[in-house]
Structures are given as structure tokens and as C-alpha cells.
Short mmCIF file of C-alpha atoms in Angstrom, two decimals:
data_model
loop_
_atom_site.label_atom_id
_atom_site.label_comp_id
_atom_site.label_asym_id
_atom_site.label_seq_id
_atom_site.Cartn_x
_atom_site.Cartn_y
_atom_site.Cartn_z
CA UNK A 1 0.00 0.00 0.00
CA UNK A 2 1.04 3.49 -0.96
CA UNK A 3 2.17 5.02 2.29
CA UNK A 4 1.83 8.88 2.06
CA UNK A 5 -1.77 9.01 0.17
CA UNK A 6 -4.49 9.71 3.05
CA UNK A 7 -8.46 9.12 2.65
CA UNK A 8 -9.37 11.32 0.98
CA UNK A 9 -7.10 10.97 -1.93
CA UNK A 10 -8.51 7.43 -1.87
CA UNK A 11 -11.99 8.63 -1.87
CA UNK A 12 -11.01 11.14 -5.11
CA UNK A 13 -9.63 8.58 -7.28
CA UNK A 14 -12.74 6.02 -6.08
CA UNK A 15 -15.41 8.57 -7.08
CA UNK A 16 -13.64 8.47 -10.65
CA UNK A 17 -13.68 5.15 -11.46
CA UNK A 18 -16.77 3.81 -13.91
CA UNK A 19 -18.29 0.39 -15.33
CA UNK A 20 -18.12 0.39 -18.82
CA UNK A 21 -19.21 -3.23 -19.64
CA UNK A 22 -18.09 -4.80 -16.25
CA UNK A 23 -14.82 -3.58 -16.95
CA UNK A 24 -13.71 -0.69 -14.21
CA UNK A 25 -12.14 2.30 -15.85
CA UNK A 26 -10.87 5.94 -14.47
CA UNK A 27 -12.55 8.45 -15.92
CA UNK A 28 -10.54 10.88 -18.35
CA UNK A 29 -9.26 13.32 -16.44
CA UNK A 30 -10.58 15.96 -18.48
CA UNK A 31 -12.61 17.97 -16.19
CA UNK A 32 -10.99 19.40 -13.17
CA UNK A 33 -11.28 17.73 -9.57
CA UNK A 34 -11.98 19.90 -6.60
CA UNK A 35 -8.25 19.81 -5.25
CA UNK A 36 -4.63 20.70 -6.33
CA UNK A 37 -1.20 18.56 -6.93
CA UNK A 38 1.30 18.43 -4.41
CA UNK A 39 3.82 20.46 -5.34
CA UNK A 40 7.44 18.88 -3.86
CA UNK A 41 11.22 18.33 -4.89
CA UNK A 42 11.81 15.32 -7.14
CA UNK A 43 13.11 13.31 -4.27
CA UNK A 44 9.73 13.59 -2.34
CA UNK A 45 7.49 12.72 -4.97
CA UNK A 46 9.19 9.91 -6.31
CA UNK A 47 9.32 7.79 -2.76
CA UNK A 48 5.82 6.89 -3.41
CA UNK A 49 7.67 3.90 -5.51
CA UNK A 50 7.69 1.02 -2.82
CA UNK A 51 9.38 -2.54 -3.70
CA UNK A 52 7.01 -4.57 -6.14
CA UNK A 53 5.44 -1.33 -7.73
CA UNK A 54 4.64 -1.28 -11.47
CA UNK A 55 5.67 1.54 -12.54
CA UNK A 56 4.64 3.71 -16.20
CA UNK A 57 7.05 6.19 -17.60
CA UNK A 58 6.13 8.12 -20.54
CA UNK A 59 8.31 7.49 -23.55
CA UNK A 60 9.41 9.07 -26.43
CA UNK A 61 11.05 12.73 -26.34
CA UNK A 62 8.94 13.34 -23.51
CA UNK A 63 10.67 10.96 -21.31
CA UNK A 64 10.76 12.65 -17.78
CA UNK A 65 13.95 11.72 -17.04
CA UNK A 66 14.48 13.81 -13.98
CA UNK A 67 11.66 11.30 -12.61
CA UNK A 68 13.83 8.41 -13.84
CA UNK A 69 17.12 9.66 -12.69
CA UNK A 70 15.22 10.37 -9.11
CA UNK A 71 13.56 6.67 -8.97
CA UNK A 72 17.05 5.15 -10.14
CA UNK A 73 18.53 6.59 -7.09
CA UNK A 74 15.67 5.82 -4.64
CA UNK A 75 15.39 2.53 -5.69
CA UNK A 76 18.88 1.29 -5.02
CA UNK A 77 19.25 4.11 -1.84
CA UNK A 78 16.50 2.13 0.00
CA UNK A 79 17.30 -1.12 -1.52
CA UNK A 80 13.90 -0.92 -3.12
CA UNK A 81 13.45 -5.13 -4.51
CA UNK A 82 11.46 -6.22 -7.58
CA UNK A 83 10.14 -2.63 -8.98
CA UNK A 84 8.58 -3.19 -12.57
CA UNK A 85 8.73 -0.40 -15.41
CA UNK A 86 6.58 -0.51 -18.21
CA UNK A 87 7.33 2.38 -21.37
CA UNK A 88 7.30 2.08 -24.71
CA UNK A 89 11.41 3.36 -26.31
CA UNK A 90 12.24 6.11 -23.77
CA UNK A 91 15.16 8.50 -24.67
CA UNK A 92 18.08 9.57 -22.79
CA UNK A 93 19.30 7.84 -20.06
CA UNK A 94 17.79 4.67 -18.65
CA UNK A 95 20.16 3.85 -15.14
CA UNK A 96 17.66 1.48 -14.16
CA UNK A 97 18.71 -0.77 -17.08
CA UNK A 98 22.17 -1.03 -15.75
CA UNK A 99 23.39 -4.36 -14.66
CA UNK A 100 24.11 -3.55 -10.57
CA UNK A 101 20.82 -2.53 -10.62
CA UNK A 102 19.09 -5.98 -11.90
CA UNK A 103 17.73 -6.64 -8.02
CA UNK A 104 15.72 -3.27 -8.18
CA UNK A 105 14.30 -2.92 -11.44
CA UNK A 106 12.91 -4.89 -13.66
CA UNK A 107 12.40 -2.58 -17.59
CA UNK A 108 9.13 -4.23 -19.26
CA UNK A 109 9.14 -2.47 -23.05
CA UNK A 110 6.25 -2.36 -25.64
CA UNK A 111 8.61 -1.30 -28.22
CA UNK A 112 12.81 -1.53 -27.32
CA UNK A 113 14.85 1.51 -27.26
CA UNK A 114 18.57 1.44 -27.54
CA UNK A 115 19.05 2.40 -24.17
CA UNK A 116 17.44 -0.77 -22.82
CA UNK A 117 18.33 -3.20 -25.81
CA UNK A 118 21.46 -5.01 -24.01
CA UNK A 119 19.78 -5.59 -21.01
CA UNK A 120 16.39 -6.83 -23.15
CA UNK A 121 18.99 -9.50 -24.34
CA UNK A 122 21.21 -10.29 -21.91
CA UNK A 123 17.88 -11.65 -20.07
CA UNK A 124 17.80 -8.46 -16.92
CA UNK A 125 14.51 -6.76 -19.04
CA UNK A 126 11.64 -8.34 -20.90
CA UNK A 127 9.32 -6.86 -23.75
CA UNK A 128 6.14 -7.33 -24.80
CA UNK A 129 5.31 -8.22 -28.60
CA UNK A 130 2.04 -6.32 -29.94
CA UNK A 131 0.56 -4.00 -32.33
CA UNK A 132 1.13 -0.66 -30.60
CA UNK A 133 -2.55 0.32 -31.50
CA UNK A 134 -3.86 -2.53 -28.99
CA UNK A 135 -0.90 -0.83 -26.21
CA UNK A 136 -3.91 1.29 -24.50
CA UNK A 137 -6.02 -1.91 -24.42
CA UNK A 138 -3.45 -3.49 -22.00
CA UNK A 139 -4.34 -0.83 -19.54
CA UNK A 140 -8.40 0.06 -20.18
CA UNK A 141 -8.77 -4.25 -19.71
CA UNK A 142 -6.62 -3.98 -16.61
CA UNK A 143 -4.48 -6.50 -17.96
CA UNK A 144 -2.00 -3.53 -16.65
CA UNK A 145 -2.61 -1.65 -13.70
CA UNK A 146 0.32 1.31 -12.84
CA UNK A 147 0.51 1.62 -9.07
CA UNK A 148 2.15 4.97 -9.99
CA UNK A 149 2.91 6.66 -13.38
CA UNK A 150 5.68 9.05 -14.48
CA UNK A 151 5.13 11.74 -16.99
CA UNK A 152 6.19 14.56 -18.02
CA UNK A 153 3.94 17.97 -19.11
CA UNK A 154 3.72 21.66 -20.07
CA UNK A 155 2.99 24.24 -17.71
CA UNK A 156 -0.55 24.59 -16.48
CA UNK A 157 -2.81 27.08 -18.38
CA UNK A 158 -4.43 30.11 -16.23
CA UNK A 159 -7.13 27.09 -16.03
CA UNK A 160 -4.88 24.65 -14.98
CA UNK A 161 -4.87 22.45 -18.06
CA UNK A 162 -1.52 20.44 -18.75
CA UNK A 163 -0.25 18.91 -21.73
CA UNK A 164 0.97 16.10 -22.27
CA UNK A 165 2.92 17.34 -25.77
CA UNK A 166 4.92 15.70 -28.06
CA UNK A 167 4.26 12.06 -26.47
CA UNK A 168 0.77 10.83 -26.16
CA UNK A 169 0.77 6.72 -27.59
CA UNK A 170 -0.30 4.87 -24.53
CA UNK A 171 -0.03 7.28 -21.90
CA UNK A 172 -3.55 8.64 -22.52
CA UNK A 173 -5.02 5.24 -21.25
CA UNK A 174 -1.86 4.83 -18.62
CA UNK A 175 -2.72 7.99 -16.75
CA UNK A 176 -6.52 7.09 -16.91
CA UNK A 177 -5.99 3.84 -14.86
CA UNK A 178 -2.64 4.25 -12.93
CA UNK A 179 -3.49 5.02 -8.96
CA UNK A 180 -0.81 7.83 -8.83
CA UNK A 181 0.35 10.34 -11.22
CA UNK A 182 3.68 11.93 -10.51
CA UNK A 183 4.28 14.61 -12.95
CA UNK A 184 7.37 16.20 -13.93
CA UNK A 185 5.99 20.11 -14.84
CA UNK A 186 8.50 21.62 -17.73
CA UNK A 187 8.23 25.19 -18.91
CA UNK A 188 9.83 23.69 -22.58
CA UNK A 189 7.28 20.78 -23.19
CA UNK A 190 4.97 22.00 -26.09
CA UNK A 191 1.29 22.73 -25.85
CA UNK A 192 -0.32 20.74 -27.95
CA UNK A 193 -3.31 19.83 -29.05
CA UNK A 194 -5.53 16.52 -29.49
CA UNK A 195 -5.79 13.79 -26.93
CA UNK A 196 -3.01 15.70 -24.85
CA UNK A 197 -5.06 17.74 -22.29
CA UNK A 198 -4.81 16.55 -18.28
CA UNK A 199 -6.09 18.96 -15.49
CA UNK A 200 -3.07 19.54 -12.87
CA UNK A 201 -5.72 18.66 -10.12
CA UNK A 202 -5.50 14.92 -11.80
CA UNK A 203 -1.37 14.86 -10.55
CA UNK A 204 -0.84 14.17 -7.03
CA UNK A 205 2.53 14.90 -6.88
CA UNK A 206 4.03 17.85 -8.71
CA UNK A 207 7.83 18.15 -9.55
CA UNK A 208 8.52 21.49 -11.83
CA UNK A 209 11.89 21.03 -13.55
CA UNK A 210 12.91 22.91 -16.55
CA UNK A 211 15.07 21.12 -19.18
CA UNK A 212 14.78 21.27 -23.01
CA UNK A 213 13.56 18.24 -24.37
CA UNK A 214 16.01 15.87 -25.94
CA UNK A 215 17.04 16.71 -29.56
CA UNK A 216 17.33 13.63 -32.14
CA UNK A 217 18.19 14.80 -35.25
CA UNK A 218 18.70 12.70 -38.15
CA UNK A 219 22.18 12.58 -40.85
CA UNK A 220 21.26 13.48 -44.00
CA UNK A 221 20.72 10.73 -46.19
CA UNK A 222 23.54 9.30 -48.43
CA UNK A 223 22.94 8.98 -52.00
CA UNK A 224 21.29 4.69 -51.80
CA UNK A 225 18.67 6.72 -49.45
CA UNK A 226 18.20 9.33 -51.83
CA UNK A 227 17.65 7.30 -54.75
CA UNK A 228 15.10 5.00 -52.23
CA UNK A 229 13.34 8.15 -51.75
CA UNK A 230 12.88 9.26 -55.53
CA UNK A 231 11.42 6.17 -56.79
CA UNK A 232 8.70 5.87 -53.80
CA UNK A 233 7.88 9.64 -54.48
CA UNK A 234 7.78 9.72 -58.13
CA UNK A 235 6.09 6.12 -58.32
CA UNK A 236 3.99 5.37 -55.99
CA UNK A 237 3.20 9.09 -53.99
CA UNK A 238 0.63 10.82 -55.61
CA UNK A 239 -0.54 13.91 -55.62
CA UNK A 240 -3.74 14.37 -52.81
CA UNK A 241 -1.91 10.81 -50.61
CA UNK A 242 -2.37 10.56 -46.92
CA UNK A 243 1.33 9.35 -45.59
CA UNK A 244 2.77 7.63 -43.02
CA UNK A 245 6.38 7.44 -42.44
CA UNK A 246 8.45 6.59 -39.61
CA UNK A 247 11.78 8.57 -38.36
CA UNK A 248 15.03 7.97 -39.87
CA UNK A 249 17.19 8.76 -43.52
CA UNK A 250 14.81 6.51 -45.66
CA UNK A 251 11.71 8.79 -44.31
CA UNK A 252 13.39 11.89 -44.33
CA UNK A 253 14.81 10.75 -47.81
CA UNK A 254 10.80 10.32 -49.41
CA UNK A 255 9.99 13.68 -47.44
CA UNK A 256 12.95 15.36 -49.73
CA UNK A 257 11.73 14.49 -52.86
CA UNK A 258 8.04 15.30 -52.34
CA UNK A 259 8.93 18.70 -52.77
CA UNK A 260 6.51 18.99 -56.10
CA UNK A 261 3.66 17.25 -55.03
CA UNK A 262 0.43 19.12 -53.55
CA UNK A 263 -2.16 18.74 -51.06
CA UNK A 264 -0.27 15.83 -49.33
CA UNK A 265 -2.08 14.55 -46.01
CA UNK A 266 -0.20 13.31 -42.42
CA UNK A 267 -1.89 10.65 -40.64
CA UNK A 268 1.57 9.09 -39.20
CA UNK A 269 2.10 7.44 -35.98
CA UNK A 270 5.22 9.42 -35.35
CA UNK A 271 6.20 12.88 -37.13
CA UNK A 272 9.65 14.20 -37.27
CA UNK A 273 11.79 17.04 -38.58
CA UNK A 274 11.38 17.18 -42.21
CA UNK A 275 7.76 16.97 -42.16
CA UNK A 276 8.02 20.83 -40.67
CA UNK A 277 9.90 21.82 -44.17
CA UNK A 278 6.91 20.27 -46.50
CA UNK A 279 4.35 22.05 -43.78
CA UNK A 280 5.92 25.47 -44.57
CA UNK A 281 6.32 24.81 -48.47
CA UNK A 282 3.01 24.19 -48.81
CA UNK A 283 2.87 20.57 -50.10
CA UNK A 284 1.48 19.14 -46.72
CA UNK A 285 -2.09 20.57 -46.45
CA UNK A 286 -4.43 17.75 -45.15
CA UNK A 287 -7.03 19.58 -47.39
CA UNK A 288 -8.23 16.23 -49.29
CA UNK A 289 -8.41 13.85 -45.63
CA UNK A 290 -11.73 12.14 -45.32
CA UNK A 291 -10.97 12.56 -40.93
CA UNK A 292 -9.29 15.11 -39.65
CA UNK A 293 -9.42 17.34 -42.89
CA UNK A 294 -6.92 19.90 -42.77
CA UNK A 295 -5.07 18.46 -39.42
CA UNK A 296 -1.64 16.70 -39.45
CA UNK A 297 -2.33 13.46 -36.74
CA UNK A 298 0.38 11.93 -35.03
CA UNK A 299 0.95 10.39 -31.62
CA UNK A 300 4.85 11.13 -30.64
CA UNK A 301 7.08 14.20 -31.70
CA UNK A 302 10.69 12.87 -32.26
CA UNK A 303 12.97 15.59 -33.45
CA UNK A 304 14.80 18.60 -32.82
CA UNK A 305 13.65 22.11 -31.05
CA UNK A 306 12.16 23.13 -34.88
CA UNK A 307 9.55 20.06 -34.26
CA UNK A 308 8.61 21.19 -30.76
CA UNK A 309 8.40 24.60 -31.44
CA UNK A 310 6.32 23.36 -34.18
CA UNK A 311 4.23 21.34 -32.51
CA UNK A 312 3.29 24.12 -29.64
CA UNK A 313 0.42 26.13 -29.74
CA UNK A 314 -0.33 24.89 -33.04
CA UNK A 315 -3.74 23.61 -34.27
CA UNK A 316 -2.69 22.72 -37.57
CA UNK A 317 -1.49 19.39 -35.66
CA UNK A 318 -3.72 17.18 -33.58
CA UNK A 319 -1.66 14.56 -31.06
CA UNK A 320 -4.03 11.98 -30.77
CA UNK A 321 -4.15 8.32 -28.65
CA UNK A 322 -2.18 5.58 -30.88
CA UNK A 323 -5.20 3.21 -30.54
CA UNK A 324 -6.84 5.59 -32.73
CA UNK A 325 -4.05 6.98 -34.81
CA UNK A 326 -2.67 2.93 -35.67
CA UNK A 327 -6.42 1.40 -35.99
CA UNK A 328 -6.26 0.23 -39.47
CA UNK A 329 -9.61 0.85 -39.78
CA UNK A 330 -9.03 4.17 -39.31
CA UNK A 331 -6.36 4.48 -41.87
CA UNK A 332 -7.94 2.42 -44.37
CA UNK A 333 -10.21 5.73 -44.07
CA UNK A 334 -7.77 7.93 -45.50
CA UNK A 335 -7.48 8.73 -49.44
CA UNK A 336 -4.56 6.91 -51.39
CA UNK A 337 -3.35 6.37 -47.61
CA UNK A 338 0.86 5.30 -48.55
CA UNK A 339 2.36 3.78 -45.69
CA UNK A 340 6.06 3.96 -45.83
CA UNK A 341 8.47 1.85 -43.55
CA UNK A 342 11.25 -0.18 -43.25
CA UNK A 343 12.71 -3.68 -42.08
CA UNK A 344 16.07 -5.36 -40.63
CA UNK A 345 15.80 -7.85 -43.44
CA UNK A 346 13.64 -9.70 -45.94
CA UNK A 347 13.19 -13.42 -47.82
CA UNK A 348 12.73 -13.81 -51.09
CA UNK A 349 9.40 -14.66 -50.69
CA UNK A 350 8.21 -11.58 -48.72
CA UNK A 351 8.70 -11.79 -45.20
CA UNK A 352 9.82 -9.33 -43.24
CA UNK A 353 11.65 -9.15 -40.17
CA UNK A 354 11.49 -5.84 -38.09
CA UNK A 355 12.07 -6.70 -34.72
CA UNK A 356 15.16 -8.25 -34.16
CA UNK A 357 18.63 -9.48 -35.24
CA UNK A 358 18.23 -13.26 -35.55
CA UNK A 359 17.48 -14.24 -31.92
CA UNK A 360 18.20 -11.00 -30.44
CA UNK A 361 15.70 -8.27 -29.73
CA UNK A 362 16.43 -5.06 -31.39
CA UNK A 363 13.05 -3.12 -31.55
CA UNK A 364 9.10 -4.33 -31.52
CA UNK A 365 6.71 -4.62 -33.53
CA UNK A 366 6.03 -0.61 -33.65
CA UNK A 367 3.39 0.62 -35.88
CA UNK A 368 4.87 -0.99 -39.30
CA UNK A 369 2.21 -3.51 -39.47
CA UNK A 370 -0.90 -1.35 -38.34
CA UNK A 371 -0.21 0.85 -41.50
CA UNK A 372 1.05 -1.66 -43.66
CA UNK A 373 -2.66 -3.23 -43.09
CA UNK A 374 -4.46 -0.35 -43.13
CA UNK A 375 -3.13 1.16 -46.65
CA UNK A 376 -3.63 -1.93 -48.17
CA UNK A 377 -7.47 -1.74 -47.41
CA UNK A 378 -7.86 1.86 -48.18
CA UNK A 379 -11.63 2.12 -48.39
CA UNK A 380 -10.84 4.39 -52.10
CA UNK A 381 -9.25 0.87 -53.38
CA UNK A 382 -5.50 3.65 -54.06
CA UNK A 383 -3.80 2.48 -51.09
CA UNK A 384 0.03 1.61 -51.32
CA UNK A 385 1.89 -0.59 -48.37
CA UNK A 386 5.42 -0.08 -48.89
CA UNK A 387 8.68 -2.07 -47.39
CA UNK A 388 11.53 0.28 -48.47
CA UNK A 389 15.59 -0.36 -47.63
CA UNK A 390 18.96 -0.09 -48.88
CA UNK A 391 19.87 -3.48 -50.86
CA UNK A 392 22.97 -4.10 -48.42
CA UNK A 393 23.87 -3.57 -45.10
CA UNK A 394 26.60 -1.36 -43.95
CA UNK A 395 29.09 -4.66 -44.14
CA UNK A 396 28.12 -5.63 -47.71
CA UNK A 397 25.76 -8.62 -46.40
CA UNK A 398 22.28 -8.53 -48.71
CA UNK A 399 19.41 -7.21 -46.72
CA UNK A 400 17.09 -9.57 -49.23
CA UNK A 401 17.85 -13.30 -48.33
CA UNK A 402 17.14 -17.03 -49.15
CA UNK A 403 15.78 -17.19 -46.13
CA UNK A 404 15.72 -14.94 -42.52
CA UNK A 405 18.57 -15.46 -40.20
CA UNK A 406 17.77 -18.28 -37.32
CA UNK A 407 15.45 -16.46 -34.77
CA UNK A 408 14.37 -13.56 -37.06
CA UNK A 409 10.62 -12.13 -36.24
CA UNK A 410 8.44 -12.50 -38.75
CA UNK A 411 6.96 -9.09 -38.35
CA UNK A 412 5.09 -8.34 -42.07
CA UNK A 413 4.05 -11.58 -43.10
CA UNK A 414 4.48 -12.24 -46.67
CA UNK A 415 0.79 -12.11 -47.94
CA UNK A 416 0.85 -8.34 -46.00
CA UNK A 417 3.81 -7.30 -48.22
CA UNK A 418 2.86 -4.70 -51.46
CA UNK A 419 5.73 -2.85 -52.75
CA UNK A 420 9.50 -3.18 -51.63
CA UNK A 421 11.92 -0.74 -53.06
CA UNK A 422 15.33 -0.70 -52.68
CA UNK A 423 17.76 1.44 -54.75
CA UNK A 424 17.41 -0.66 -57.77
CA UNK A 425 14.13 -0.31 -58.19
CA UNK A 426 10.33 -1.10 -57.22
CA UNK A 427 9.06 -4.95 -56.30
CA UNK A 428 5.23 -5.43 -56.76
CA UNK A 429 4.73 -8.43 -55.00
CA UNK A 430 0.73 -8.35 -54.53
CA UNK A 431 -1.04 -11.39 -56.08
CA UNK A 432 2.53 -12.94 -57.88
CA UNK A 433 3.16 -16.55 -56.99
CA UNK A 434 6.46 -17.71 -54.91
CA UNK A 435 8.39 -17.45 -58.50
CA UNK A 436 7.18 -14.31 -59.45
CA UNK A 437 8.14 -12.86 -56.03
CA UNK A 438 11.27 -14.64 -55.40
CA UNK A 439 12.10 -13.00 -59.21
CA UNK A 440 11.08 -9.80 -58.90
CA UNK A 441 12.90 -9.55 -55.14
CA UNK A 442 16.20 -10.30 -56.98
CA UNK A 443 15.87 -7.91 -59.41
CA UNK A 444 15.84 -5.19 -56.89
CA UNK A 445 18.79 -6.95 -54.84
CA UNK A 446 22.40 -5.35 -55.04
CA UNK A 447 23.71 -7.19 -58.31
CA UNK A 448 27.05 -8.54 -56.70
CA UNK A 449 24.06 -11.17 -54.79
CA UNK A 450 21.92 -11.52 -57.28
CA UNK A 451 23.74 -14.59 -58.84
CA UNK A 452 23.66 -16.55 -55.39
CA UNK A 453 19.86 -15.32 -54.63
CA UNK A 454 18.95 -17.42 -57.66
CA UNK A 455 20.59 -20.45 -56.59
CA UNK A 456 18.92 -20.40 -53.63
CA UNK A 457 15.82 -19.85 -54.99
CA UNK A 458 15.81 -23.11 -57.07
CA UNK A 459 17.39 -24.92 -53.91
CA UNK A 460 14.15 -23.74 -51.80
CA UNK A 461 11.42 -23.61 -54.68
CA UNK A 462 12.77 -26.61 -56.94
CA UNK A 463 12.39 -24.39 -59.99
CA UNK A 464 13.94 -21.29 -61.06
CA UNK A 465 12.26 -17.92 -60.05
CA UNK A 466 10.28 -16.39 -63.03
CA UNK A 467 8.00 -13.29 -63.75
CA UNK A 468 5.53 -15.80 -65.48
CA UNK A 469 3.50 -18.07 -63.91
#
């Protein structure tokens, strides 16, 4: 039991909760409640954390990590045993994760950041395989119950309304069922708009710290990326498309060569950087979106201080829950809706692996598949699922393979798979037979593997890959 909460904090969060179909729920914490946070130093507020605790921590760019870095030292100053953290990737530092602190804390992750990846493997952390748009439904089914969450939010409005800014995903429906919010309060955190808005009196404990969020800016892309990114814009983008792309070079690559297209539409679990630069050309202007015309919709902000100043204030953008903004029914809504991601590696036959590096865990299952879904049954029948990646790794080894390394997640499952592009060119796989696919994947390989792809291909089909049937 929590040790510092008295009755009639227990009484508050009672008179919230409602039955929605026998299943208890907190009621979103819209409204205001007739009493204020606690407003206290960082070490106050985070010994509410007791041994055995589950603990949520907002992920993202809006990781609170003066919460984190606060717990971290509680935990191992009071020899705290068994504490569990569940987050989706979290930037910055993650102590916790460290090895000496394996007794303490346990890291639970919906989708694997590099700052947790090592432990993740080396068997101290676990992770949790789903579609990221069934994340909240772990929490409103009380499959997941926080006994205290840590986020992280703007500065309350003259009416006392927080944001929860650039980072919304699964905290939405964490903070609605957790039994304690600890908030860290930060001057820098962008006002946003969407599914982002918590009263102050819903935190019980207060911490204001100022930082600047952290900054993750991306290289520009090398010339493979660019080439990636001119045939998916020229060939398959079209002029009026919804998109969804993910962060990195390949993305910000697309984003690049967009720069002549109009009336382009975001509906994109994550939006970075570049997507500012088509905003203020003009090419991104929602105008043609069946929901949400004229808004750009995203759940997390991952970028530099351009995105978040962006992002604040601004009602061009609406940061929504990512059980809503990853429901491929909901995309399937959108016109010519082009989703647009990436993969680790990929068969000839069409599967995709997205997760991990043979047996070890490198990511999660993310949004790829929610999209990839979704544009394929885009209700206007101009929908486009697309795989795109460099033909060969950074060591020469072909990302397009016989068959997946031992271990590999099967992510994208082969009949899910549309396009694949590499820098040679564009793979329609849709409706083509083993041969046909296994063919047309080797045309786009790097030609110093093709030669070997087809003798594999006859070794594992027993005839040679063809574009007839």
C-alpha cells in the first residue's frame, strides 16, 4: 500500500472510477477535480515507488527523465526489490537498465529503445510483442494496472490544463488507470493539441523542472537513401496521398523528394523534422483527408527544437491516442493512404523481419504492421503498403535473403507485403506466386548477390524464379 496518500485521496480517485461493460475504468481526467497537486522536490514525490510497484514512464522525447534519474537513485538508496517499469522506447538515459541494478528494477518495453536493448537481451529486461494500436487496451482491460505513473507535461494554463505534448501513444489510457500520477511540470514541453489535455488537479505529486527536451536529429541521407526516396515519391506518392512514415534517412529521404507534389495529407504514428519543411512549403495541407481534414495526426514528436516549437500552440497538428491513430480501420479511411516503412531484413518470398537481429531483440513490432494493413485496405481501393531499404547492409551482407537469419521475427508476413523498393528499383509483389516474387525480389537486390539469390531460390522452390506463372 502506498504510504503517504491519506483518505481522501482514496476517496477522489474512487469517485472516478466507472463500469463500462463490467470492466472498471478511471474516468478521463478531463474535467478538473476539486483539489490541487502536491507540489514537492523530485526526491519527495518519487518515494511513493515502494518494492514490487509497477511503474509507467512516458516514452518518447517526452521521457521525464528527472523522474527516472530520481527513482534510479531511490530505488537502489532504500534497496527498493522487484520494482517493474513498463514504457514504450524512452530517450536519454535509462540507469535502471544497468546491470548492478538488476535486483531493483525490472524494464518491461512495448517497443525496445537502444538504451534498454542489451539488457532486453542479456535476459535483466523483458518486452512485450504487440501492435502498438492494442498498447492502450493493455491498460483500459486492466491487464496492466500502474501503481504509480511518471510523466512529463507543459505548464498549467491560467485554467490549470496540462499537456501532455509531443508524447501521447499509450499514456492517454496509462494515466486514466494508474493510482498515482507523478508529474514532472516543464516550462519547454509543447502545448499541444488533441488527446493531450490533463487537469493539474488529476497529478498528485508535482515536480517542476525545466530542461529542453532531448534533440534527435537525423544525418542526412547518403545517395542509396536518396535514390530510395525518388522512386517511392515519383512512383507510388501521388498527388492528394495521406502518408505515413516513420523517423530515420529513408523517411526523411521520401519527405525530400516530395517537394513537387500538392495537397499531401499526415496521418503518421510518429512525425519528425522534415515533415516541418513540407508544412511550410506548402505541399502538406491535409485539405483532401476524409478525418481530420486539414489536421496533421500523429501520436509522438521525435525531433529537434524546430519540431517542438512546431508542434506548440499549433492547431494545424492534432496529437491523438495511438489506438486511434494505428487502428487500421481508421487508416484504411484515409485517401490513397501510402504507408512507408522499413525492415532489418527480408526473404525472397516476402517476409519481413522488423524486430530483431536473428534471436536478439532489437526493436518491436512498432506501428509498421498497423499501416502496412491499413493502406492496403484503403476504403478508395489507391492504397500503397510499402517495405523500403537499402539493398545491403553497412558490411556488404544482402538485406534480401534465401531465407531470414535463425530467430528472425516475422513481423510483415508475406501475404501483408505490397511494394519493396530498394535502390534498384520497385518490387510489386501483390497477387505474384512464390516465382514471381522470389524474381522480382532479386531484381531489386544489389547485383554482386543476385547470382547466389537465384541459386537459392531453385534450392528452396525446386524451380527457377520467373516473372511468369
Amino acid at each position: 500500500m502506498f504510504r503517504n496518500i491519506d483518505s481522501t485521496f482514496k476517496k477522489l480517485r474512487s469517485s472516478q472510477q466507472i463500469n463500462l461493460g463490467g470492466i472498471r475504468h478511471i474516468r478521463e481526467p478531463f474535467q478538473p477535480l476539486k483539489r490541487c497537486p502536491r507540489w514537492v522536490c523530485v526526491e519527495d514525490a518519487i518515494k511513493i515507488i515502494n518494492s514490487e510497484h509497477l511503474v509507467f514512464i512516458q516514452g518518447g522525447a517526452a521521457t521525464p527523465l528527472e523522474l527516472v534519474r530520481a527513482m534510479t537513485e531511490h530505488g537502489v538508496c532504500n534497496n527498493l526489490r522487484g520494482v517493474r517499469l513498463i514504457h514504450m522506447a524512452l530517450e536519454g538515459d535509462a540507469p535502471f537498465a544497468n546491470p548492478e541494478f538488476e535486483k531493483h528494477f525490472r524494464s518491461i518495453s512495448l517497443y525496445i529503445g537502444a538504451n534498454v536493448r542489451e539488457a532486453v537481451n542479456e535476459g535483466r529486461a523483458d518486452c512485450i510483442p504487440l501492435f502498438l494500436h492494442e498498447a492502450p487496451k493493455l491498460f483500459y482491460e486492466q491487464r496492466i494496472v500502474p501503481d504509480v505513473a511518471l510523466i512529463h507535461v507543459s505548464a498549467p494554463d491560467p485554467r490549470g490544463f496540462c499537456s501532455l505534448g509531443v508524447s501521447v501513444d499509450c499514456t492517454r489510457a496509462a494515466i486514466c488507470t494508474a493510482k498515482v500520477i507523478v508529474a514532472q511540470v516543464n516550462e519547454h514541453m509543447p502545448r499541444s493539441f488533441g488527446d493531450t489535455v490533463i487537469h493539474s488537479s488529476h497529478i498528485d505529486w508535482a515536480v517542476k523542472y525545466d530542461c529542453p527536451l532531448p534533440c534527435i536529429a537525423s544525418t542526412a541521407p547518403n545517395d542509396i537513401e536518396l535514390e530510395i526516396g525518388k522512386f517511392i515519391a515519383q512512383r507510388l506518392v501521388e498527388d492528394g496521398a495521406t502518408l505515413q512514415l516513420g523517423i530515420g534517412n529513408i523517411p526523411d529521404a521520401v519527405l525530400c523528394a516530395l517537394v513537387n507534389h500538392k495537397d499531401l495529407g499526415i496521418h503518421s504514428e510518429i512525425i519528425g523534422d522534415t515533415i516541418v519543411d513540407l508544412v511550410e512549403r506548402g505541399n502538406i495541407t491535409n485539405k483532401n483527408k476524409i478525418k481530420h481534414r486539414g489536421r496533421l495526426v500523429g501520436s509522438l514528436g521525435i525531433g529537434t527544437k524546430r519540431l517542438y516549437d512546431f508542434l506548440h500552440n499549433n492547431p494545424f497538428v492534432e496529437m491523438l491516442a495511438i489506438n486511434y491513430v494505428n487502428d487500421p480501420r481508421v487508416i484504411s479511411m484515409q485517401p490513397k493512404m501510402t504507408a512507408i516503412n522499413s525492415c532489418i531484413e527480408m526473404d525472397i518470398t516476402g517476409q519481413v523481419c522488423s524486430d530483431s537481429l536473428g534471436c536478439k531483440m532489437y526493436s518491436g513490432f512498432g506501428g509498421q504492421l498497423d499501416f502496412i494493413r491499413g493502406a492496403a485496405l484503403g476504403q478508395d481501393g489507391r492504397g500503397k503498403a510499402i517495405i523500403a531499404f537499402p539493398s545491403i547492409t553497412s558490411k556488404g551482407e544482402s538485406k534480401i535473403q534465401a531465407v531470414l537469419k535463425l530467430g528472425a521475427g516475422v513481423v510483415t508476413t508475406r501475404a501483408h507485403v505490397h511494394y519493396v523498393v530498394t535502390e534498384h528499383g520497385i518490387a510489386q509483389l501483390f497477387g505474384k506466386t512464390l516465382r514471381q516474387r522470389a524474381n522480382a525480389l532479386i531484381q531489386i537486390a544489389h547485383p554482386d548477390h543476385r547470382e547466389c539469390l537465384e541459386k537459392a531460390a531453385f534450392e528452396r522452390l525446386k524451380t527457377m524464379p520467373t516473372k511468369y506463372l
